[in-house]
Coordinates of C-alpha atoms in Angstrom, one line a residue:
Chain A
M1 CA -16.7 6.0 -26.9
T2 CA -14.1 8.3 -25.4
D3 CA -10.3 7.6 -25.5
Y4 CA -8.5 8.7 -22.6
T5 CA -4.8 9.5 -22.4
L6 CA -2.7 9.1 -19.3
N7 CA 0.8 10.4 -18.5
C8 CA 2.6 8.1 -15.9
R9 CA 6.0 8.9 -17.1
G10 CA 8.7 8.8 -14.2
M11 CA 6.3 7.1 -11.9
Q12 CA 6.8 3.9 -10.1
C13 CA 4.9 0.7 -9.8
P14 CA 2.2 0.5 -8.5
G15 CA 1.6 3.9 -9.9
P16 CA 0.4 3.4 -13.3
I17 CA -1.6 0.4 -12.9
M18 CA -3.3 2.5 -9.9
E19 CA -4.3 5.8 -12.0
L20 CA -5.2 3.0 -15.2
F21 CA -7.8 1.3 -12.8
K22 CA -9.3 4.4 -11.6
Q23 CA -9.6 5.7 -15.1
M24 CA -10.9 2.5 -16.1
K25 CA -13.2 1.9 -13.3
A26 CA -14.6 5.8 -14.5
A27 CA -14.7 5.0 -17.8
A28 CA -17.6 3.2 -20.1
P29 CA -17.5 -0.3 -21.9
G30 CA -15.7 0.1 -25.3
D31 CA -13.7 3.7 -24.2
T32 CA -10.1 3.0 -24.2
A33 CA -6.9 4.8 -22.7
A34 CA -3.9 5.1 -24.2
I35 CA -1.2 5.0 -20.7
S36 CA 2.4 5.7 -21.4
V37 CA 5.1 4.8 -18.6
T38 CA 8.7 4.9 -18.2
D39 CA 8.9 1.7 -15.4
M40 CA 10.3 -1.0 -17.2
G41 CA 8.3 -3.5 -15.6
F42 CA 5.2 -2.2 -17.0
K43 CA 5.4 -4.1 -20.1
K44 CA 5.0 -7.6 -18.5
D45 CA 2.4 -5.8 -15.9
I46 CA 0.0 -4.6 -18.5
E47 CA -0.7 -7.7 -19.9
V48 CA -1.4 -9.5 -16.8
W49 CA -3.2 -6.0 -14.9
C50 CA -5.6 -6.6 -18.8
R51 CA -6.2 -10.4 -18.1
K52 CA -7.0 -10.3 -14.8
T53 CA -9.3 -7.1 -14.8
K54 CA -10.7 -8.6 -18.0
N55 CA -10.0 -5.4 -20.5
T56 CA -8.3 -5.8 -23.5
L57 CA -4.8 -5.0 -24.4
V58 CA -5.2 -3.0 -27.8
S59 CA -1.7 -2.3 -28.5
L60 CA 1.6 -2.2 -26.5
T61 CA 5.1 -0.4 -28.0
E62 CA 7.8 1.0 -26.8
D63 CA 9.9 3.7 -28.0
A64 CA 13.1 5.4 -26.6
G65 CA 11.8 4.2 -23.3
V66 CA 8.4 4.9 -22.8
I67 CA 6.0 2.0 -23.0
T68 CA 2.8 3.3 -24.4
A69 CA -0.4 0.6 -24.2
V70 CA -3.9 0.9 -25.0
V71 CA -6.4 -0.6 -23.4
R72 CA -10.1 -1.0 -23.9
K73 CA -12.7 -1.4 -21.3
G74 CA -14.1 -4.5 -21.4
Chain B
M1 CA -13.5 -6.7 -12.7
S2 CA -12.2 -9.8 -10.9
E3 CA -13.7 -10.6 -7.7
D4 CA -10.4 -11.9 -5.8
K5 CA -9.2 -11.6 -2.2
K6 CA -6.0 -10.6 -0.9
T7 CA -5.0 -10.3 2.8
I8 CA -1.8 -9.5 4.5
V9 CA -0.6 -9.6 7.9
V10 CA 1.7 -6.5 8.6
F11 CA 3.3 -7.5 11.5
S12 CA 6.4 -5.6 10.8
G13 CA 7.1 -1.7 11.1
D14 CA 9.9 -1.5 9.0
L15 CA 10.2 1.2 6.4
D16 CA 11.4 -1.8 3.9
K17 CA 8.8 -4.2 4.8
A18 CA 5.9 -1.9 4.9
M19 CA 6.9 -0.5 1.7
A20 CA 6.3 -4.1 0.1
A21 CA 3.1 -4.8 2.0
M22 CA 1.4 -1.4 0.8
I23 CA 2.9 -1.8 -2.6
I24 CA 1.1 -5.2 -3.0
A25 CA -1.7 -3.9 -1.6
S26 CA -2.2 -1.0 -3.5
G27 CA -1.4 -3.0 -6.6
A28 CA -3.8 -5.8 -6.1
A29 CA -6.8 -3.0 -5.1
A30 CA -5.4 -2.0 -8.9
M31 CA -6.2 -5.3 -10.0
G32 CA -9.6 -5.0 -8.5
N33 CA -9.3 -7.2 -5.8
E34 CA -10.5 -6.9 -2.4
V35 CA -7.8 -6.5 0.2
T36 CA -7.7 -6.3 3.9
L37 CA -4.6 -5.6 5.6
F38 CA -4.2 -6.9 9.3
F39 CA -1.6 -4.7 11.4
T40 CA -0.6 -6.4 14.8
F41 CA 2.9 -6.1 16.6
W42 CA 5.3 -3.6 14.7
G43 CA 3.2 -2.6 12.1
L44 CA 0.4 -1.1 14.3
N45 CA 3.0 1.7 14.9
L46 CA 2.6 2.6 10.8
L47 CA -0.8 3.8 11.7
R48 CA -0.1 5.5 14.6
R49 CA -0.6 9.5 14.0
P50 CA 2.7 11.4 13.4
E51 CA 2.1 13.8 16.3
P52 CA 1.5 12.8 19.5
V53 CA -1.8 12.4 21.1
S54 CA -3.0 12.9 24.5
V55 CA -4.3 9.8 25.9
K56 CA -4.2 8.5 29.6
K57 CA -1.5 5.7 29.6
N58 CA 0.0 3.5 32.6
F59 CA 3.7 4.1 33.2
L60 CA 5.0 0.7 30.9
E61 CA 2.0 1.9 28.0
A62 CA 3.5 5.7 27.8
M63 CA 7.2 4.2 28.0
F64 CA 6.2 1.7 24.9
G65 CA 4.8 4.7 23.1
W66 CA 7.8 7.0 23.4
M67 CA 10.3 4.1 22.4
M68 CA 8.3 3.3 18.9
P69 CA 7.9 5.0 15.9
L70 CA 5.0 7.7 15.5
G71 CA 3.5 6.5 12.5
A72 CA 4.8 5.0 8.3
R73 CA 7.1 8.4 8.4
R74 CA 9.2 7.5 11.0
A75 CA 9.8 3.6 10.1
T76 CA 13.4 2.7 10.0
L77 CA 15.1 -0.1 7.5
S78 CA 15.1 -3.4 8.6
K79 CA 19.0 -3.4 7.6
L80 CA 21.6 -1.3 7.3
H81 CA 19.8 1.7 9.3
M82 CA 23.1 2.5 10.9
G83 CA 21.7 5.0 13.3
G84 CA 19.6 6.7 10.9
M85 CA 22.1 7.1 8.3
G86 CA 21.0 4.2 5.9
T87 CA 17.3 5.1 6.7
A88 CA 17.9 9.1 5.5
M89 CA 20.5 7.7 2.5
M90 CA 17.6 5.2 1.5
K91 CA 14.8 7.9 1.8
Y92 CA 16.8 10.0 -0.3
V93 CA 17.2 7.6 -3.3
M94 CA 13.8 6.9 -3.3
K95 CA 13.1 10.4 -3.5
T96 CA 15.1 11.2 -6.1
K97 CA 13.7 7.9 -8.2
N98 CA 10.1 8.9 -7.5
V99 CA 9.6 6.3 -5.4
A100 CA 6.4 7.2 -2.8
T101 CA 7.4 7.4 0.3
P102 CA 5.9 4.8 2.7
E103 CA 3.0 7.2 4.2
A104 CA 2.3 8.3 1.1
L105 CA 1.7 4.4 -0.5
L106 CA -0.1 4.0 3.0
H107 CA -2.4 6.7 2.0
D108 CA -3.1 5.5 -1.6
A109 CA -3.4 2.4 -0.3
M110 CA -6.8 3.5 1.7
E111 CA -7.7 5.6 -1.0
M112 CA -7.7 2.1 -3.3
G113 CA -10.4 0.9 -0.9
V114 CA -7.4 -1.4 1.1
K115 CA -9.4 -2.2 4.6
F116 CA -6.8 -1.6 7.5
I117 CA -7.6 -3.4 10.6
A118 CA -5.7 -2.8 13.5
C119 CA -5.4 -5.9 16.2
S120 CA -6.8 -5.3 19.2
M121 CA -5.0 -7.5 21.6
S122 CA -1.5 -6.1 19.9
M123 CA -3.1 -2.6 20.4
D124 CA -3.8 -3.8 24.4
V125 CA -0.4 -5.2 25.0
M126 CA 1.1 -2.4 23.3
G127 CA -0.7 0.6 24.8
I128 CA -1.8 2.2 21.7
K129 CA -5.3 3.5 22.3
P130 CA -7.9 4.0 19.1
E131 CA -7.6 7.9 18.9
E132 CA -3.9 7.5 18.0
L133 CA -4.6 5.7 15.0
I134 CA -5.0 7.7 12.0
D135 CA -8.7 7.7 10.5
G136 CA -10.1 5.4 8.0
V137 CA -9.0 2.1 10.3
E138 CA -11.0 -0.1 12.0
I139 CA -10.0 -2.3 15.1
G140 CA -10.6 -6.2 15.0
G141 CA -9.6 -9.2 16.5
V142 CA -8.0 -12.7 14.9
A143 CA -11.5 -13.7 13.7
T144 CA -11.9 -10.9 11.8
Y145 CA -8.5 -11.6 9.9
L146 CA -9.4 -15.6 9.7
G147 CA -12.7 -14.7 7.9
S148 CA -11.0 -12.1 5.9
A149 CA -8.3 -14.6 4.9
D150 CA -10.7 -17.7 4.3
D151 CA -12.0 -16.0 1.5
A152 CA -8.9 -14.9 -0.2
N153 CA -6.9 -16.5 -2.2
V154 CA -3.6 -14.4 -1.8
N155 CA -2.4 -14.5 2.2
L156 CA 1.0 -12.7 3.4
F157 CA 2.6 -12.5 6.5
I158 CA 5.0 -9.3 6.3

């Protein structure tokens, strides 16, 4: 199991989900990626992204304008 | 990953509309969708190489070629262009807010596997030759588009 970290702060839509998509494509099932984003739309986007791509949203937190999501492949 | 498909007819060559089309296309690709963009009429200009390509054209084709923007980098706003001032201001604001340029969005979409189809009929009408288009663009007709659209669950005309 590998835990990836993606820093997508300052990136605008659709940058973060594109980065996450590429990372998850390269990852093995069970791997996780922690992605930090400052785009406010990401909070809603990530839930839909996980549902549509059949990945698991492990956690979603927000601190001082930074949204951090942990996503597990599969 | 989901197997959904999306198609977009990119009719407009306006900066703002092209950006909307590219963002939706890249976003859909990032959701695991197969995306096909069909570029027709003014939208074709987005696919032109930024530098002039020497090809044989008749007078009218040459005139068209000269009057229309060379590539996404030269696209202008559909509103508030104001002789270039509005577009320049918008580009400046977008740059400060870290929004990707239309040419970068186009490149990213292609890199994400979005398919780019240039409409052969519009190319002919506007005198745009295949050599003038950026790499990675296929040329097709309405049947190509309809074939993709039939299989897609979202179909936009921008």
